[in-house]
Amino acid sequence: MTSSPNAGPVVSFKEVRKVYNDDGLEVTAIKSVTFDIPSRRFAMIVGPSGSGKTTLLNLIGCIDAPTAGQLEVCGQNVGLLRDNAMTDFRSRNIAFVFQSFNLLPVLTAYENVEYPLLLLGIPAPERRKQTMAMLESVGLVDQRDHRPNQLSGGQKQRVAIARALVKKPALILADEPTANLDSRTGAEIIALMHKVQEEHSASFIFSTHDPQLMSHADEIFVIRDGELAEHRAGRPN
Ligand code: ADP
Ligand code: MG
């Protein structure tokens, strides 16, 4: 976990623009956005398809760099980081929950969740404790020996959430995490992520175009045509 100060925002956009250039054809995905996303909240970026949600998440996740403007993530001006420092910053602070789950098919649910801790060189007893605690948190202790192909879509998503959270990142990002789930499973997964957010007091930011899911949000940022159209705060911080 990073020492991002309690009070500061987890993400700060200052006149951030993103223009894609494909073979000379320019597409302005983000026009010029200036806004903060408070830390330790359950924040949603909402908007129709093509509005710029994925672009914003890729900028926050340091997968892509702004064309102009300044972006701070966990108190760090990420524009100042060079390749290695960027990779290091990302692996220490940020986790992604992928829509396609990205689980390793030959590993069990337990091993998938344990994997990030293996990479960090955490000793076995501590690894076991943290892995089991995470499986418990997402309600998958009984399925721990199942491989991904023996799990439902919702269960796979739970494994993906547990794997993202096991290293206790300061910031968890998910791009339309419920898009491949039926609406009931989607609502369950959102409720679970909210519970886990409160337990771990991490910052969650995810995108959705499903208005049904917005009722769970602490903060809603509505994006339209690459601009911030509206910000609504939910429960008091
Ligand atoms: P959303 O996730 O809200 O559907 P995106 O961020 O994916 O929106 O896309 C925003 C705009 O940027 C769209 O017009 C899209 O076509 C364009 N875009 C996204 N990625 C690229 C890319 N790699 N190259 C060119 N244009 C892109
Ligand atoms: Mg998208």
Short mmCIF file of C-alpha atoms in Angstrom, two decimals, residues 1-6 40 74-75 92-93 170:
data_model
loop_
_atom_site.label_atom_id
_atom_site.label_comp_id
_atom_site.label_asym_id
_atom_site.label_seq_id
_atom_site.Cartn_x
_atom_site.Cartn_y
_atom_site.Cartn_z
CA MET A 1 0.00 0.00 0.00
CA THR A 2 1.23 3.46 -0.88
CA SER A 3 1.39 6.32 1.52
CA SER A 4 -0.95 8.50 -0.53
CA PRO A 5 -2.16 11.13 1.91
CA ASN A 6 -5.69 10.67 3.20
CA ARG A 40 -10.74 5.77 -0.98
CA CYS A 74 -1.54 8.65 -6.14
CA GLY A 75 0.18 12.01 -5.70
CA ARG A 92 3.38 -0.92 -6.80
CA ASN A 93 0.20 1.17 -6.82
CA ALA A 170 -3.86 1.85 -3.50
#
